[in-house]
Short mmCIF file of C-alpha atoms in Angstrom, two decimals:
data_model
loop_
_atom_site.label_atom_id
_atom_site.label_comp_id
_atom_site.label_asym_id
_atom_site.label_seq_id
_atom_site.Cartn_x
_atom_site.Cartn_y
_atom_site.Cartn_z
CA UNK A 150 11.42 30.50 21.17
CA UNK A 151 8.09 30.35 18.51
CA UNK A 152 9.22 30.73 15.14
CA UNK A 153 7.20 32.96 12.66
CA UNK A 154 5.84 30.31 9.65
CA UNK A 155 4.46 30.29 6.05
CA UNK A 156 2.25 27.13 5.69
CA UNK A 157 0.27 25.64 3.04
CA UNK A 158 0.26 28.77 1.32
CA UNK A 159 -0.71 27.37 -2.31
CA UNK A 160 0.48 29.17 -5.58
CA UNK A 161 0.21 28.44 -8.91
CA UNK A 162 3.01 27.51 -11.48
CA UNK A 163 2.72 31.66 -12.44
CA UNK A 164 3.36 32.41 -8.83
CA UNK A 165 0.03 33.27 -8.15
CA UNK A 166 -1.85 32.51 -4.52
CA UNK A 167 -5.10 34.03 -5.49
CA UNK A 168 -7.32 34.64 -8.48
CA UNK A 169 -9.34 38.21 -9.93
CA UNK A 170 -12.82 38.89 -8.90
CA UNK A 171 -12.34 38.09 -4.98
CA UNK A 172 -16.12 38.39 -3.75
CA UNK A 173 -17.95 36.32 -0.55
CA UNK A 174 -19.20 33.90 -3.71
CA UNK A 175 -15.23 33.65 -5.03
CA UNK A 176 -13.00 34.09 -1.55
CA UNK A 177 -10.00 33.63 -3.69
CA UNK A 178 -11.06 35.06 -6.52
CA UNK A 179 -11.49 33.73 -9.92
CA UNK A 180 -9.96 29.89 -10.16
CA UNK A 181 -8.83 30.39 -7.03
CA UNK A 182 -10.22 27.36 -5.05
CA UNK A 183 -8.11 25.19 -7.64
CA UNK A 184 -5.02 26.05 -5.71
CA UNK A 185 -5.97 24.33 -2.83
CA UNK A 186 -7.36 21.20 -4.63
CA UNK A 187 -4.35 18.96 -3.08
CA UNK A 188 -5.67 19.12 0.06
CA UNK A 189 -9.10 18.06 -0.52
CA UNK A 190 -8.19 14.05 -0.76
CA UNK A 191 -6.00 13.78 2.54
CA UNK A 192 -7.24 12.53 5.65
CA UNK A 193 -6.38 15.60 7.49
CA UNK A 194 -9.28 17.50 4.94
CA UNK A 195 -11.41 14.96 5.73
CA UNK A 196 -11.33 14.93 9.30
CA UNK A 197 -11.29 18.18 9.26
CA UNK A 198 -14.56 18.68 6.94
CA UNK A 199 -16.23 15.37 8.71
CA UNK A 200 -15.61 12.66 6.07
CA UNK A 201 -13.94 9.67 6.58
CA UNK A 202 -11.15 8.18 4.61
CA UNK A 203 -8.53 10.23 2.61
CA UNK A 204 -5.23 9.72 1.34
CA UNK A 205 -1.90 9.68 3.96
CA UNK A 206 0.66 10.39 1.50
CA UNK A 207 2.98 13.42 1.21
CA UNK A 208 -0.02 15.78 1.05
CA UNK A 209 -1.06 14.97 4.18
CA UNK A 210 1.59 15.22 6.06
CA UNK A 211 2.44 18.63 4.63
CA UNK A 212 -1.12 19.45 5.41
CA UNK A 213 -0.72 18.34 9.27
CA UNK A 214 2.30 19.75 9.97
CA UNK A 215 1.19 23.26 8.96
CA UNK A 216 -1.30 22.59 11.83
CA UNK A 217 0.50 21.34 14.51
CA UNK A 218 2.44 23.43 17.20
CA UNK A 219 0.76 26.44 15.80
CA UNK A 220 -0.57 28.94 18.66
CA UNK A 221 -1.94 31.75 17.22
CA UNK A 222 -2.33 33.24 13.23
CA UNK A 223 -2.19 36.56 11.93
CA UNK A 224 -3.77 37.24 8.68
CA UNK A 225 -4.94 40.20 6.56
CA UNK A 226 -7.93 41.79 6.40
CA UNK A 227 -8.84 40.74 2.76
CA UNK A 228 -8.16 37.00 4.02
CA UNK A 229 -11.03 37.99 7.16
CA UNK A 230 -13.40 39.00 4.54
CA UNK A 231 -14.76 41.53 1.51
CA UNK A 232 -15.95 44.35 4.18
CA UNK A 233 -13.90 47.74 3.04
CA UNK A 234 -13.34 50.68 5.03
CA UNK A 235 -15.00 51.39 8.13
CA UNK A 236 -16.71 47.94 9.76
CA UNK A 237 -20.09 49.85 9.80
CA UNK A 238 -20.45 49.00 6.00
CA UNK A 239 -21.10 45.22 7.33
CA UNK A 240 -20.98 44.76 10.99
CA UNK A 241 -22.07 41.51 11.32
CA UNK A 242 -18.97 40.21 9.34
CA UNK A 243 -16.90 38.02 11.48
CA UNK A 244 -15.60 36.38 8.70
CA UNK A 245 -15.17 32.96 5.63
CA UNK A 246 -15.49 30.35 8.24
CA UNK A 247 -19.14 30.18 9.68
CA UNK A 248 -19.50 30.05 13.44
CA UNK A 249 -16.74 27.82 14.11
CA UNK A 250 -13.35 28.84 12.66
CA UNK A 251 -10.89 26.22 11.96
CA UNK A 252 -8.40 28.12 13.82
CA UNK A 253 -8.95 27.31 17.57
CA UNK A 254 -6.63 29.91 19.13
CA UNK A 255 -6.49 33.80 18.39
CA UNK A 256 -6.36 35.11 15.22
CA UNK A 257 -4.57 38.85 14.55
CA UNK A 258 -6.13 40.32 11.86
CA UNK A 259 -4.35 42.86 9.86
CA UNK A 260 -6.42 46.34 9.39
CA UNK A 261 -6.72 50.44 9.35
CA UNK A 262 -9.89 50.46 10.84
CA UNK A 263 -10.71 49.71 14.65
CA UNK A 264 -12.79 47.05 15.92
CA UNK A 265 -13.69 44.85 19.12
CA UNK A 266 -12.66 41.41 19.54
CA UNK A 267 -15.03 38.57 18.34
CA UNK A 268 -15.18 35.11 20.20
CA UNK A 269 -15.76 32.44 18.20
CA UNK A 270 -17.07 28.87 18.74
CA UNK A 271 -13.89 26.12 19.34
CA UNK A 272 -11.90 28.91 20.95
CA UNK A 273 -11.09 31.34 17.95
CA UNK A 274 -10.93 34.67 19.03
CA UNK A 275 -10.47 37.53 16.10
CA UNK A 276 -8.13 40.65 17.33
CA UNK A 277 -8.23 43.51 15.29
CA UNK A 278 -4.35 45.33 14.97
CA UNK A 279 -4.53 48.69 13.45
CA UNK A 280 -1.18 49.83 14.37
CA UNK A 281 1.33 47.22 11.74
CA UNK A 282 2.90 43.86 11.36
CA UNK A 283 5.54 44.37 14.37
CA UNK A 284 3.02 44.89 16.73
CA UNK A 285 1.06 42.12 15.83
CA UNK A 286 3.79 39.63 15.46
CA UNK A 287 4.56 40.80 19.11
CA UNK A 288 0.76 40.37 20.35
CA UNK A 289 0.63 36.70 18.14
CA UNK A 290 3.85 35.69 19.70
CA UNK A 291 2.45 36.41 23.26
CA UNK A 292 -0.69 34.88 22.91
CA UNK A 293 0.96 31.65 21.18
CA UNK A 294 2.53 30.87 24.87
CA UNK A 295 6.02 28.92 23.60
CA UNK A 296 3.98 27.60 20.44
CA UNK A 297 4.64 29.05 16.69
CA UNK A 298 2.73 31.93 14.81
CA UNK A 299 1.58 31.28 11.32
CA UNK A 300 0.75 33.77 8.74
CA UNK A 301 -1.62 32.76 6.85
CA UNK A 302 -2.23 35.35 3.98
CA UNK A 303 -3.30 36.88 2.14
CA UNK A 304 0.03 37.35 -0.50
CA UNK A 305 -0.11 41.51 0.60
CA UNK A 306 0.42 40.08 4.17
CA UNK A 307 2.97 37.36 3.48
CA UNK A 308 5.04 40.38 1.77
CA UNK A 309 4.82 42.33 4.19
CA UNK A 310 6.87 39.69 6.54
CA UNK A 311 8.54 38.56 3.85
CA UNK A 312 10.25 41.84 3.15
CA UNK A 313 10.93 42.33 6.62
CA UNK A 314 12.64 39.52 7.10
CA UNK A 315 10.56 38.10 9.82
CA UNK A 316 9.66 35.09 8.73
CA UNK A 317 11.52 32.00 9.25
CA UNK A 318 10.05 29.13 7.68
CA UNK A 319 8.13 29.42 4.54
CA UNK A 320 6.05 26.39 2.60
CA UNK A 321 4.74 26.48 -0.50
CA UNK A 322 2.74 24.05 -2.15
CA UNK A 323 3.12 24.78 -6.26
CA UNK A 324 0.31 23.20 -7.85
CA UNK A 325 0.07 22.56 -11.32
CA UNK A 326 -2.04 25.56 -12.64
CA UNK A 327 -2.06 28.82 -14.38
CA UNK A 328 -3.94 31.79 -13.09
CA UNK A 329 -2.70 34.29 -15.01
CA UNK A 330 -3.89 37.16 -13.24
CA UNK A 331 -4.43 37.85 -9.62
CA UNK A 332 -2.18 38.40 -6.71
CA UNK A 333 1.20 37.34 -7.18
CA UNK A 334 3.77 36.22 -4.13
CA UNK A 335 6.72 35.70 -6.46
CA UNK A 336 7.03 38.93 -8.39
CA UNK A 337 10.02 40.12 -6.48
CA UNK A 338 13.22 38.48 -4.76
CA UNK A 339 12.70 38.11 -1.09
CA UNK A 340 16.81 38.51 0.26
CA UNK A 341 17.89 35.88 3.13
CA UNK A 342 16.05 33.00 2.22
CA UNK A 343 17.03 29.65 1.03
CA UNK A 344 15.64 26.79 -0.53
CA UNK A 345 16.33 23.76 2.02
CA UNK A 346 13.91 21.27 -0.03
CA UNK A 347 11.38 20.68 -2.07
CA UNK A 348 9.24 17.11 -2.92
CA UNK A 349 6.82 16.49 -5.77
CA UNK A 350 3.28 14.49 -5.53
CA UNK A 351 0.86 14.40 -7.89
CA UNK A 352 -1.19 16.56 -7.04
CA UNK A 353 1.60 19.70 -5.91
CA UNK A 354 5.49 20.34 -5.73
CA UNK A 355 6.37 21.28 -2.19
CA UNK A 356 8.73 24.02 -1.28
CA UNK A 357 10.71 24.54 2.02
CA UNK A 358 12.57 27.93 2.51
CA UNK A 359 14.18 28.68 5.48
CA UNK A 360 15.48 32.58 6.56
CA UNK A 361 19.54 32.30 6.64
CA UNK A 362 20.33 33.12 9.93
CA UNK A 363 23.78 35.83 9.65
#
């Protein structure tokens, strides 16, 4: 049975897992990119970003495993992109990632407002779900075929599941920032979860929580 996870979702030490001022220049807003400035040294980055080299510590591995066994992601429609309201206002928009997504499997994006399916190079396919997080979980999960369905944000997303109870592994990578302002994950208790570890580098404190099964 595929599991619903929270991976590599980076926050700051004020709970914070994006900055003010999100634009197209500033995706995650003001100081935002520093929260995922652990990742940028491990070989996983690299490879994935066409460098060579890079670090195989801790990072890394936290890094690969929220990639592997994942078959499909559902994110937000403020993690797709800046469009508002109807598509028309930027049709083009098919989202952060260029022409070649790093997802490689479909994507279930989070939204009010209708609109076709976009194929992307390397096998991402963007589905629009206007009708909430149940159905889309439902739609991930099929898609995924066995494998697991990651969330990947934005926080307003991650809450939603969260609160629901939904999901049942969550990582967070704390890195050692403050953002002060923003959008912030921890600013209310999230019932049935449990910290089952948590693992310190340099660069980031890793937390595992796991949903407590009744």
């Amino acid at each position: 049975m595929s599991k619903l996870r929270v991976q590599n979702f980076s926050i700051s030490l004020d709970g914070y897992g994006a900055g003010t001022g999100q634009s197209r220049d500033e995706p995650l807003g003001i100081g935002g990119e520093r929260l995922h400035e652990w990742m940028f040294p491990t070989r996983l980055w690299h490879e994935m970003t066409g460098q060579e080299g890079g670090t195989t510590g801790l990072d890394n591995r936290y890094l690969t495993e929220g990639h592997t066994g994942i078959g499909a992601t559902i994110m937000g429609r403020n993690m797709f992109g800046p469009v508002r309201g109807p598509w028309s206002g930027d049709p083009t928009w098919s989202g952060w990632w260029g022409p070649n997504p790093p997802y490689h499997h479909p994507v279930f994006v989070l939204t009010h407002e209708p609109r076709e399916s976009i194929p992307m190079e390397g096998g991402t396919v963007f589905h629009f779900v206007t009708d909430g997080i149940d159905s889309a979980l439902e739609q991930a999960a099929k898609a995924a075929d066995g494998q697991d369905v990651l969330v990947a944000g934005g926080v307003s997303t991650i809450k939603q599941y969260l609160r629901a109870g939904l999901v049942d592994i969550v990582h967070l990578p704390v890195v050692p920032i403050l953002l002060g302002r923003g959008e912030r994950l921890l600013d209310e208790p999230f019932p049935g979860y449990e910290c089952t570890s948590f693992v310190s580098t340099d660069a980031a404190t890793h937390y595992r929580l796991d949903r407590v099964r009744s």
